[in-house]
Coordinates of C-alpha atoms in Angstrom, one line a residue:
X1 CA -34.8 18.5 -4.9
X2 CA -32.2 20.3 -2.8
X3 CA -30.8 16.5 -0.9
X4 CA -30.8 16.6 2.7
X5 CA -28.2 14.2 2.9
X6 CA -25.1 13.2 0.9
X7 CA -27.3 9.7 0.8
X8 CA -30.3 11.0 -0.3
X9 CA -28.4 13.0 -2.9
X10 CA -26.7 9.5 -4.2
X11 CA -30.5 8.1 -3.9
X12 CA -31.5 10.8 -6.2
X13 CA -28.7 9.9 -8.7
X14 CA -29.7 6.4 -8.6
X15 CA -33.1 7.3 -9.8
X16 CA -31.6 8.9 -13.1
X17 CA -29.3 6.5 -13.9
X18 CA -29.9 3.6 -12.0
X19 CA -28.3 1.4 -15.6
X20 CA -25.0 3.6 -16.0
X21 CA -21.6 2.0 -14.8
X22 CA -20.7 4.0 -11.5
X23 CA -17.6 2.7 -10.1
X24 CA -14.6 0.9 -12.5
X25 CA -11.6 -0.9 -11.0
X26 CA -9.5 -3.4 -12.3
X27 CA -10.0 -6.8 -11.4
X28 CA -7.9 -10.2 -13.4
X29 CA -6.1 -7.7 -15.7
X30 CA -8.5 -6.2 -16.7
X31 CA -11.4 -3.2 -15.7
X32 CA -15.0 -4.6 -14.6
X33 CA -18.3 -2.4 -13.7
X34 CA -20.7 -1.8 -11.5
X35 CA -23.9 0.2 -12.0
X36 CA -25.1 2.8 -10.5
X37 CA -28.4 0.5 -9.3
X38 CA -26.1 -2.7 -8.2
X39 CA -24.2 -0.1 -6.2
X40 CA -26.9 1.1 -4.4
X41 CA -27.6 -2.6 -3.4
X42 CA -24.8 -2.8 -2.0
X43 CA -24.6 0.3 -0.2
X44 CA -28.2 -1.1 1.1
X45 CA -27.3 -4.9 2.2
X46 CA -24.0 -3.8 3.4
X47 CA -25.9 -1.1 6.1
X48 CA -28.2 -3.9 7.2
X49 CA -24.8 -6.1 7.7
X50 CA -23.3 -3.1 9.8
X51 CA -26.6 -2.8 11.9
X52 CA -26.3 -6.7 12.3
X53 CA -23.4 -6.5 14.3
X54 CA -24.7 -3.4 16.3
X55 CA -24.0 -0.4 14.8
X56 CA -26.3 2.4 15.8
X57 CA -27.0 6.1 14.8
X58 CA -23.8 8.2 15.6
X59 CA -21.5 5.4 15.8
X60 CA -17.9 5.2 14.2
X61 CA -16.5 3.9 12.3
X62 CA -12.9 3.5 10.9
X63 CA -12.2 2.3 7.0
X64 CA -8.9 1.5 7.2
X65 CA -8.3 0.7 3.0
X66 CA -6.9 2.1 -0.5
X67 CA -9.3 3.6 -2.4
X68 CA -12.2 0.7 -4.1
X69 CA -16.0 0.3 -4.6
X70 CA -15.9 -0.9 -1.3
X71 CA -14.8 2.3 0.5
X72 CA -17.4 4.2 -1.2
X73 CA -19.8 1.4 0.0
X74 CA -18.5 1.5 3.4
X75 CA -18.5 4.9 3.8
X76 CA -23.1 5.2 2.3
X77 CA -24.0 2.0 5.0
X78 CA -22.1 4.0 7.4
X79 CA -23.7 7.3 6.5
X80 CA -27.3 6.2 5.8
X81 CA -26.8 4.1 9.7
X82 CA -26.9 8.0 11.1
X83 CA -23.4 6.4 12.4
X84 CA -19.7 8.4 11.6
X85 CA -16.8 7.2 9.7
X86 CA -14.0 7.4 10.2
X87 CA -11.4 7.2 7.4
X88 CA -7.8 6.4 8.2
X89 CA -4.8 6.9 5.2
X90 CA -3.3 3.0 4.9
X91 CA 0.3 4.1 4.6
X92 CA 0.2 4.6 8.3
X93 CA 2.0 2.5 10.8
X94 CA 0.4 1.0 13.0
X95 CA 1.2 2.6 16.3
X96 CA -0.5 6.3 14.0
X97 CA -4.1 3.9 13.9
X98 CA -4.3 3.1 17.2
X99 CA -3.8 6.7 17.6
X100 CA -7.1 7.5 15.2
X101 CA -8.9 4.4 16.1
X102 CA -9.1 6.4 19.8
X103 CA -9.5 8.9 19.0
X104 CA -12.0 9.1 16.9
X105 CA -13.7 6.9 19.7
X106 CA -14.0 3.8 17.1
X107 CA -16.1 1.1 17.7
X108 CA -16.4 -0.7 14.4
X109 CA -12.7 -1.2 11.8
X110 CA -13.7 -1.8 8.2
X111 CA -10.0 -2.8 7.0
X112 CA -9.0 -3.4 3.6
X113 CA -6.5 -7.0 4.2
X114 CA -4.8 -8.9 6.4
X115 CA -2.1 -5.8 7.0
X116 CA -4.4 -3.6 7.7
X117 CA -5.7 -5.8 10.4
X118 CA -2.7 -6.6 11.8
X119 CA -2.2 -3.0 12.5
X120 CA -5.4 -2.6 14.5
X121 CA -4.2 -5.6 16.3
X122 CA -1.0 -4.7 17.6
X123 CA -2.7 -1.2 18.5
X124 CA -3.7 -0.8 22.3
X125 CA -7.3 0.3 20.9
X126 CA -9.3 -3.0 20.1
X127 CA -12.3 -2.8 18.4
X128 CA -15.8 -4.4 19.5
X129 CA -15.7 -5.6 15.3
X130 CA -13.4 -5.8 12.8
X131 CA -14.7 -6.1 8.7
X132 CA -12.2 -7.0 6.3
X133 CA -13.1 -6.4 3.0
X134 CA -10.3 -9.0 1.2
X135 CA -10.2 -12.3 3.4
X136 CA -7.3 -14.4 1.9
X137 CA -5.3 -15.1 4.3
X138 CA -7.2 -13.7 7.0
X139 CA -8.6 -16.1 10.8
X140 CA -12.3 -15.0 10.3
X141 CA -14.4 -15.4 14.5
X142 CA -16.5 -13.7 16.6
X143 CA -14.8 -10.2 16.5
X144 CA -13.6 -10.6 12.5
X145 CA -15.9 -10.9 9.8
X146 CA -15.4 -10.8 6.3
X147 CA -16.8 -7.5 4.3
X148 CA -18.8 -10.4 1.5
X149 CA -20.4 -12.7 4.5
X150 CA -21.4 -9.7 6.0
X151 CA -23.0 -8.1 3.2
X152 CA -24.5 -12.0 2.4
X153 CA -26.0 -11.4 6.1
X154 CA -27.6 -8.0 5.7
X155 CA -29.1 -9.5 2.2
X156 CA -30.8 -11.5 4.2
X157 CA -31.8 -9.8 7.7
X158 CA -33.1 -6.0 6.1
X159 CA -33.3 -3.4 8.7
X160 CA -37.1 -2.0 8.8
X161 CA -37.3 1.4 7.9
X162 CA -34.0 1.8 6.4
X163 CA -35.2 4.0 3.5
X164 CA -37.4 6.5 6.3
X165 CA -34.1 6.5 8.8
X166 CA -31.6 7.4 6.3
X167 CA -34.4 10.6 4.6
X168 CA -34.6 11.8 8.1
X169 CA -30.8 12.8 8.4
X170 CA -30.9 16.1 8.6
X171 CA -28.1 18.5 7.1
X172 CA -26.6 19.7 10.1
X173 CA -25.9 15.2 11.1
X174 CA -22.6 14.7 11.8
X175 CA -21.2 13.0 8.9
X176 CA -16.6 11.6 9.7
X177 CA -14.1 12.9 11.5
X178 CA -11.3 13.1 9.2
X179 CA -7.9 13.4 11.0
X180 CA -5.7 16.0 10.2
X181 CA -2.0 14.9 9.1
X182 CA 0.4 16.4 12.1
X183 CA 2.2 18.1 10.6
X184 CA 2.6 19.8 13.6
X185 CA 1.5 17.9 16.9
X186 CA -1.1 15.0 17.1
X187 CA -3.6 14.4 14.5
X188 CA -6.5 16.3 15.0
X189 CA -10.3 15.4 14.1
X190 CA -11.9 17.4 12.2
X191 CA -16.0 17.1 12.4
X192 CA -18.1 17.3 8.7
X193 CA -21.2 17.5 8.3
X194 CA -23.6 16.4 5.4
X195 CA -24.1 20.2 4.9
X196 CA -20.9 21.0 5.4
X197 CA -19.9 18.6 1.8
X198 CA -23.6 19.3 0.0
X199 CA -23.1 23.3 0.3
X200 CA -19.6 22.7 -1.2
X201 CA -20.9 20.4 -3.8
X202 CA -23.8 22.9 -4.5
X203 CA -21.1 26.1 -4.7
X204 CA -18.8 24.5 -7.2
X205 CA -20.8 22.6 -9.1
X206 CA -20.9 25.2 -12.3
X207 CA -18.1 27.3 -10.8
X208 CA -15.3 24.8 -11.6
X209 CA -15.7 22.1 -14.5
X210 CA -19.3 21.0 -15.0
X211 CA -19.7 18.1 -14.4
X212 CA -21.6 15.7 -17.1
X213 CA -23.2 12.1 -16.4
X214 CA -20.7 11.2 -19.7
X215 CA -17.7 11.4 -17.9
X216 CA -14.9 9.0 -16.7
X217 CA -13.5 10.6 -13.5
X218 CA -10.1 9.3 -12.8
X219 CA -9.0 8.9 -8.7
X220 CA -6.0 7.9 -7.6
X221 CA -5.8 9.8 -4.9
X222 CA -6.8 8.3 -1.2
X223 CA -10.7 8.5 -0.4
X224 CA -9.3 9.3 2.7
X225 CA -8.1 12.4 2.2
X226 CA -10.8 15.2 1.8
X227 CA -9.8 16.9 -1.3
X228 CA -10.6 13.1 -3.1
X229 CA -13.6 12.4 -1.5
X230 CA -15.3 15.5 -2.1
X231 CA -13.9 16.5 -5.4
X232 CA -13.4 12.7 -6.9
X233 CA -16.1 10.5 -5.6
X234 CA -19.1 12.6 -4.1
X235 CA -19.0 15.6 -6.8
X236 CA -19.1 12.9 -9.5
X237 CA -21.7 10.7 -7.6
X238 CA -23.9 14.2 -7.5
X239 CA -23.5 14.5 -11.1
X240 CA -23.9 10.4 -12.7
X241 CA -20.4 11.0 -13.8
X242 CA -18.7 7.4 -13.6
X243 CA -15.9 7.2 -11.5
X244 CA -12.7 4.7 -12.2
X245 CA -10.1 3.5 -9.7
X246 CA -6.8 4.0 -10.7
X247 CA -4.3 0.7 -9.7
X248 CA -2.2 2.9 -8.1
X249 CA 0.0 5.7 -8.8
X250 CA 2.4 4.2 -11.1
X251 CA 0.2 2.7 -12.9
X252 CA -1.7 6.0 -14.1
X253 CA 0.2 6.4 -17.2
X254 CA -1.3 2.5 -18.2
X255 CA -5.0 3.0 -16.0
X256 CA -5.4 6.8 -18.4
X257 CA -4.9 4.4 -21.7
X258 CA -7.4 1.7 -20.5
X259 CA -10.3 4.3 -19.2
X260 CA -10.0 7.2 -21.4
X261 CA -10.6 9.4 -18.3
X262 CA -12.3 13.2 -19.5
X263 CA -11.1 14.4 -15.4
X264 CA -9.2 13.8 -12.8
X265 CA -8.5 15.4 -9.6
X266 CA -4.2 15.5 -8.3
X267 CA -1.7 16.6 -6.2
X268 CA 0.3 19.2 -7.9
X269 CA 3.5 16.4 -7.7
X270 CA 2.2 14.4 -10.7
X271 CA 2.0 17.4 -12.8
X272 CA 5.5 17.9 -11.7
X273 CA 6.4 14.4 -12.6
X274 CA 4.4 14.8 -16.3
X275 CA 6.2 17.7 -17.0
X276 CA 10.0 16.6 -16.5
X277 CA 8.9 13.4 -17.9
X278 CA 7.4 15.9 -21.2
X279 CA 10.3 18.2 -21.3
X280 CA 12.9 15.3 -21.5
X281 CA 11.3 13.5 -24.2
X282 CA 11.6 17.5 -26.1
X283 CA 14.7 18.1 -25.6
X284 CA 16.0 14.4 -26.4
X285 CA 14.0 15.2 -30.1
X286 CA 15.4 17.1 -33.1
X287 CA 15.9 20.4 -33.9
X288 CA 12.7 20.8 -36.0
X289 CA 10.9 18.6 -33.3
X290 CA 11.8 21.3 -30.5
X291 CA 11.3 24.1 -33.4
X292 CA 7.8 23.3 -33.6
X293 CA 6.8 21.8 -29.7
X294 CA 8.3 25.6 -29.0
X295 CA 5.6 27.3 -31.9
X296 CA 3.2 25.0 -30.2
X297 CA 3.4 26.0 -26.9
X298 CA 3.6 29.7 -28.0
X299 CA 0.4 30.0 -29.6
X300 CA -1.2 28.0 -26.5
X301 CA 0.4 31.2 -24.6
X302 CA -1.5 33.6 -27.3
X303 CA -4.9 32.2 -26.9
X304 CA -4.3 32.0 -23.1
X305 CA -3.3 35.3 -23.0
X306 CA -5.9 36.6 -24.9
X307 CA -8.4 34.8 -22.9
X308 CA -7.3 37.0 -20.0
X309 CA -7.0 39.9 -21.2
X310 CA -9.8 40.4 -23.3
X311 CA -13.2 42.0 -21.4
X312 CA -15.9 39.0 -19.5
X313 CA -18.5 41.1 -21.5
X314 CA -16.9 40.9 -24.8
X315 CA -15.9 37.5 -25.0
X316 CA -19.5 36.4 -23.9
X317 CA -21.1 38.4 -27.0
X318 CA -18.1 37.1 -29.4
X319 CA -16.4 34.3 -28.9
X320 CA -14.6 34.4 -31.6
X321 CA -10.6 34.5 -31.2
X322 CA -8.2 36.6 -34.2
X323 CA -8.3 34.4 -37.7
X324 CA -5.1 33.9 -37.8
X325 CA -5.1 32.5 -34.1
X326 CA -7.8 30.2 -35.0
X327 CA -5.7 29.1 -37.4
X328 CA -2.0 28.8 -36.1
X329 CA -4.5 26.7 -32.8
X330 CA -5.4 24.5 -35.4
X331 CA -2.0 23.6 -36.6
X332 CA -0.1 22.9 -33.1
X333 CA -3.5 21.1 -31.7
X334 CA -2.8 17.9 -34.5
X335 CA 1.0 18.8 -34.6
X336 CA 0.9 18.6 -31.0
X337 CA -1.5 18.9 -28.4
X338 CA -2.9 15.5 -29.9
X339 CA -0.1 13.7 -29.6
X340 CA 0.6 14.5 -25.8
X341 CA -3.0 14.4 -24.9
X342 CA -3.0 10.4 -26.2
X343 CA -0.4 9.6 -23.0
X344 CA -3.4 11.1 -21.2
X345 CA -6.4 9.0 -22.5
X346 CA -7.6 11.3 -25.4
X347 CA -10.6 12.5 -23.8
X348 CA -9.2 14.9 -21.2
X349 CA -10.7 18.5 -21.1
X350 CA -9.8 19.6 -17.6
X351 CA -7.9 18.1 -14.5
X352 CA -8.3 19.7 -10.6
X353 CA -5.4 20.2 -8.2
X354 CA -5.1 20.8 -5.2
X355 CA -3.4 19.5 -2.1
X356 CA -0.4 22.2 -2.1
X357 CA 1.6 25.1 -4.3
X358 CA 1.2 24.2 -8.1
X359 CA 4.8 25.9 -9.8
X360 CA 2.5 28.8 -12.2
X361 CA 5.1 27.6 -15.1
X362 CA 3.8 24.5 -14.4
X363 CA 0.4 25.2 -14.8
X364 CA 0.9 27.7 -17.4
X365 CA 2.1 24.6 -19.5
X366 CA -0.3 22.6 -19.4
X367 CA -3.1 25.1 -20.7
X368 CA -0.3 25.9 -23.3
X369 CA -0.9 22.4 -24.5
X370 CA -4.4 23.1 -24.4
X371 CA -4.4 21.1 -20.9
X372 CA -6.5 22.5 -18.6
X373 CA -5.6 22.3 -15.3
X374 CA -7.8 24.0 -12.4
X375 CA -5.8 25.3 -8.8
X376 CA -8.1 25.3 -6.3
X377 CA -7.6 25.9 -2.1
X378 CA -9.3 24.5 0.9
X379 CA -8.4 22.9 4.3
X380 CA -10.2 20.1 5.8
X381 CA -11.4 21.9 8.5
X382 CA -13.7 24.2 4.8
X383 CA -14.6 20.7 3.1
X384 CA -12.3 21.4 1.5
X385 CA -13.2 23.9 -1.4
X386 CA -12.6 27.9 -0.4
X387 CA -11.3 29.3 -3.5
X388 CA -11.3 27.6 -7.3
X389 CA -10.7 29.1 -11.0
X390 CA -13.7 28.5 -13.1
X391 CA -12.9 27.4 -16.2
X392 CA -14.0 30.3 -18.0
X393 CA -11.7 32.6 -15.8
X394 CA -8.1 30.5 -15.1
X395 CA -5.7 32.5 -13.6
X396 CA -2.2 31.0 -13.1
X397 CA -0.6 31.1 -10.1
X398 CA -3.5 31.8 -7.9
X399 CA -5.9 30.1 -6.7
X400 CA -9.0 31.3 -7.9
X401 CA -11.6 33.1 -7.0
X402 CA -14.1 32.6 -3.3
X403 CA -17.2 29.9 -4.3
X404 CA -20.2 32.1 -4.3
X405 CA -21.0 30.8 -0.5
X406 CA -17.8 31.3 1.5
X407 CA -16.3 34.3 2.4
X408 CA -12.3 34.8 2.7
X409 CA -10.6 38.1 4.0
X410 CA -6.9 38.5 5.0
X411 CA -5.9 38.9 8.3
X412 CA -3.2 41.7 9.0
X413 CA -0.3 39.4 9.7
X414 CA -1.2 38.2 5.9
X415 CA -3.6 34.5 7.4
X416 CA -5.9 33.5 5.0
X417 CA -10.0 33.6 7.3
X418 CA -13.0 32.1 5.8
X419 CA -16.3 32.1 7.0
X420 CA -18.9 30.0 5.1
X421 CA -21.2 26.8 4.8
X422 CA -18.6 24.4 4.7
X423 CA -16.4 25.2 7.8
X424 CA -16.5 22.6 10.1
X425 CA -18.0 22.2 13.3
X426 CA -15.1 21.8 15.6
X427 CA -12.5 19.2 16.2
X428 CA -13.5 16.0 18.6
X429 CA -13.5 15.6 21.8
X430 CA -10.8 19.2 21.2
X431 CA -12.9 22.8 22.5
X432 CA -9.8 24.4 23.2
X433 CA -8.4 24.4 19.5
X434 CA -11.5 24.4 18.0
X435 CA -12.0 28.4 20.2
X436 CA -8.5 28.9 19.1
X437 CA -8.9 28.0 14.6
X438 CA -12.9 29.4 14.9
X439 CA -13.4 33.1 15.9
X440 CA -16.9 35.2 15.4
X441 CA -17.7 32.6 12.7
X442 CA -14.0 33.1 10.6
X443 CA -11.4 30.0 10.7
X444 CA -8.2 30.6 10.9
X445 CA -6.3 28.5 8.2
X446 CA -3.0 28.8 9.3
X447 CA -2.2 30.1 5.4
X448 CA 0.2 33.2 4.4
X449 CA -1.9 34.7 1.4
X450 CA -3.2 37.9 -0.8
X451 CA -6.4 39.1 -2.6
X452 CA -5.3 40.6 -5.9
X453 CA -7.5 43.1 -7.2
X454 CA -10.0 40.7 -8.8
X455 CA -10.6 38.9 -6.2
X456 CA -8.0 36.0 -6.8
X457 CA -6.5 34.0 -4.4
X458 CA -2.8 33.6 -3.4
X459 CA -1.4 31.5 -1.3
X460 CA 2.2 32.0 0.0
X461 CA 3.2 29.3 2.3
X462 CA 1.6 27.9 6.3
X463 CA 2.2 30.6 8.3
X464 CA 4.4 28.1 10.4
X465 CA 6.3 27.4 7.5
X466 CA 8.1 30.5 6.9
X467 CA 11.7 31.4 7.7
X468 CA 12.9 33.8 8.8
X469 CA 16.8 33.8 8.4
X470 CA 19.3 36.0 11.2
X471 CA 19.6 39.0 8.4
X472 CA 16.0 39.7 9.0
X473 CA 15.0 38.7 5.9
X474 CA 11.4 36.5 5.4
X475 CA 11.2 33.7 3.0
X476 CA 8.2 30.8 2.2
X477 CA 10.0 27.6 1.7
X478 CA 7.3 26.0 -0.6
X479 CA 7.5 28.1 -4.0
X480 CA 11.4 27.2 -4.1
X481 CA 10.7 23.5 -3.4
X482 CA 8.2 23.4 -5.9
X483 CA 10.8 25.5 -8.8
X484 CA 13.6 22.7 -7.5
X485 CA 11.1 19.9 -7.9
X486 CA 10.8 20.7 -11.8
X487 CA 13.8 18.7 -12.6
X488 CA 13.3 15.5 -13.5
X489 CA 16.7 14.2 -11.0
X490 CA 15.1 15.3 -8.2
X491 CA 11.7 13.9 -6.2
X492 CA 11.1 16.0 -3.5
X493 CA 13.1 18.7 -2.3
X494 CA 12.5 20.8 1.0
X495 CA 14.1 24.3 2.4
X496 CA 14.9 25.2 5.4
X497 CA 17.0 28.4 7.4
X498 CA 14.3 29.8 9.9
X499 CA 17.7 31.6 12.3
X500 CA 20.2 31.0 10.1
X501 CA 22.7 33.2 7.9
X502 CA 21.1 31.3 4.8
X503 CA 19.2 29.5 3.1
X504 CA 20.0 25.0 2.6
X505 CA 17.5 22.8 0.2
X506 CA 17.6 19.1 1.2
X507 CA 17.1 16.7 -2.2
X508 CA 15.9 13.4 -2.7
X509 CA 16.9 11.7 -6.3
X510 CA 14.1 10.8 -8.8
X511 CA 15.6 7.6 -9.0
X512 CA 13.6 7.2 -12.7
X513 CA 15.0 9.5 -14.3
X514 CA 18.8 9.5 -12.6
X515 CA 19.7 5.9 -12.9
X516 CA 19.1 6.6 -16.3
X517 CA 21.7 9.1 -16.7
X518 CA 24.3 7.7 -14.3
X519 CA 24.3 4.9 -17.0
X520 CA 25.1 7.3 -20.2
X521 CA 27.8 8.6 -17.8
X522 CA 29.5 5.3 -18.0
X523 CA 28.2 4.3 -13.9
X524 CA 27.3 1.2 -13.8
X525 CA 25.0 0.4 -9.9
X526 CA 22.0 1.0 -9.3
X527 CA 22.3 1.5 -5.4
X528 CA 20.6 4.6 -4.4
X529 CA 23.1 5.0 -1.7
X530 CA 26.1 4.7 -3.6
X531 CA 25.1 7.2 -6.2
X532 CA 24.1 9.9 -3.9
X533 CA 27.6 10.0 -2.5
X534 CA 29.2 10.0 -5.6
X535 CA 30.8 13.7 -6.5
X536 CA 29.3 13.5 -10.4
X537 CA 25.9 13.2 -9.1
X538 CA 26.3 15.5 -6.3
X539 CA 27.2 18.2 -8.4
X540 CA 24.6 17.0 -10.8
X541 CA 21.5 17.9 -8.3
X542 CA 23.3 20.8 -7.4
X543 CA 23.8 22.6 -10.8
X544 CA 19.8 21.5 -10.9
X545 CA 19.4 23.9 -7.2
X546 CA 21.3 26.6 -9.1
X547 CA 19.8 26.8 -12.3
X548 CA 16.0 26.3 -11.0
X549 CA 16.5 28.7 -8.7
X550 CA 18.6 31.7 -10.9
X551 CA 16.2 33.8 -10.9
X552 CA 14.9 34.0 -7.1
X553 CA 16.3 36.6 -4.8
X554 CA 19.6 36.2 -3.3
X555 CA 18.4 35.3 -0.2
X556 CA 16.3 32.7 -1.2
X557 CA 18.2 30.8 -3.6
X558 CA 19.9 28.0 -1.5
X559 CA 23.3 28.1 -1.0
X560 CA 24.1 25.1 0.3
X561 CA 22.3 21.4 -1.0
X562 CA 22.3 18.6 1.0
X563 CA 21.9 15.3 -1.3
X564 CA 19.7 12.8 1.1
X565 CA 20.6 8.9 -0.3
X566 CA 17.6 8.1 1.2
X567 CA 14.1 7.5 0.1
X568 CA 11.3 9.6 1.6
X569 CA 8.0 8.4 1.8
X570 CA 5.1 8.1 4.7
X571 CA 5.8 5.4 6.0
X572 CA 9.5 6.9 7.0
X573 CA 7.9 10.0 9.0
X574 CA 9.0 12.0 6.2
X575 CA 6.1 12.9 3.8
X576 CA 2.4 13.0 5.2
X577 CA 0.1 11.2 3.2
X578 CA -1.3 14.1 0.8
X579 CA 3.3 13.7 0.0
X580 CA 3.6 16.7 1.6
X581 CA 6.7 16.9 3.9
X582 CA 7.0 16.9 7.5
X583 CA 9.4 19.5 7.9
X584 CA 9.5 18.1 12.2
X585 CA 10.6 15.2 11.1
X586 CA 13.3 15.9 8.5
X587 CA 14.8 18.6 10.2
X588 CA 15.4 16.2 13.7
X589 CA 16.3 13.3 11.3
X590 CA 19.1 15.2 9.2
X591 CA 20.3 17.4 12.2
X592 CA 23.8 16.1 11.6
X593 CA 24.2 16.7 8.3
X594 CA 22.1 19.8 8.5
X595 CA 24.3 20.9 11.1
X596 CA 27.4 19.4 8.7
X597 CA 26.3 21.7 5.8
X598 CA 25.7 24.9 7.7
X599 CA 29.1 24.5 9.8
X600 CA 31.4 24.2 6.4
X601 CA 33.3 27.4 5.7
X602 CA 33.0 27.8 1.8
X603 CA 29.7 30.1 1.9
X604 CA 32.1 33.5 2.3
X605 CA 31.5 36.3 4.3
X606 CA 30.9 38.6 1.3
X607 CA 27.6 35.9 0.5
X608 CA 26.4 35.9 3.6
X609 CA 26.5 39.7 4.1
X610 CA 24.9 40.6 0.1
X611 CA 22.0 38.5 1.3
X612 CA 21.5 40.9 3.8
X613 CA 21.0 43.7 1.6

């Protein structure tokens, strides 16, 4: 029976797999776990505890924490009461936390620790009650209680008819308010219902990677982001999959070896870093090893091309590759593929990426190594999935086809429009923005894209990010940034040039790889600022940009490269919590360096004239 709401969805999974591991997390140096029945019991008692402090239907409850079991418990406990969760990225500073609490009308906040508690206290918005997951060094009182104490209180004070209450929650009940990253203005609260998520889950369950109860999903993205919340939590919990929390992005490699995941969701930046690391290791190997690797990569490309170029009907009737290709694949798997898969835990059967544009060359690289990366497209406002590449017919360089219950069309100006049961209810307390973005049921995404002859969607860039040069040429910066990010020595690249004669790239160094390079060159310092100021380091990074963009059109190629000595972070305002660039902040912060770059007369009139051709 199809569930009416997400709480009922989870209850059905608990009935099927009560003794199976639901959640795993690192504790005291090793992974521990919680069964689906144990997970449900924690949800129930936490719901009772929240009710005891006054949480009732339609109340807004903030969750300010890194991903952990208590985040998931809180999410479902809040929903079971008919209340509304308001997730907040734990990396946000106190002034932005205060904005979300105020805009979301939050009366209660569930926070991770004392650090997050202080953000709530420092803000202008005062909550009626705050619950702290880790209460070490926290002063508890009438308005501040520990999560464990709240749950224990709930166990002693059961809520009458709790099960009847959540069973009666309708599909169109508001489930959560997720605030946008606010790259172009104040964050907007996206209202998503139970139906929004359920419709998305039903559409992609057999379209993407068919999740199984025996799967293990490694979760490292913040659950406060809609992509991880739906694809990395609701979907696995719907299928009875085990969710294992990574300790942090820095420990992913170690955590993969410990939990041996079979599936994973990620943003493109992780794949860019893994790609750069693998290429570096291959290039530093012997000529024989390099030759074997390139051969194996070529064999993998042949397999990918075979599946893409063979008619679907023929694949279904006779799923047999040419015998020579089969033999070569078996040998390549033994010599190369398995060794790289072992770095991912040895059991990875598929990874899903979203939240940004993945470089097609990197995607094909992983496919050729028999590590499928399925790219999709979506937004917070669409719960989030709009399109995705099916496992059986993934087309590298695209974000896939619209999922079965969603319609996509391209407006006359190239903007992607979306219609379906996954589209949000609107922006909280912002009818003007809602009416602007949803017209006749079609959500205007703000992204420029195109559908190919087979119906696969390709995203070019954000509409507001398209650069219009003074020469009249239009440049989409995202693909150029993605290519530059392939460099092992570059952490982030930001391409600018709107209203200018030519394109300039701002880059920050990847210190993990730059410091060893510097030592090999006899440079002793590990200081970021000192390294970035050196002429030889500047030349290295500028040469990397030139190398990686040499096949781009002349007017798309950065004529100047500005090396930024500072690290770009969420806290510093250069990045959003999903590691996208906050271009307005970046251009304002480095306006002097940008003006100096464009004021330099070293770009010849001949070069600028060539761009206008």
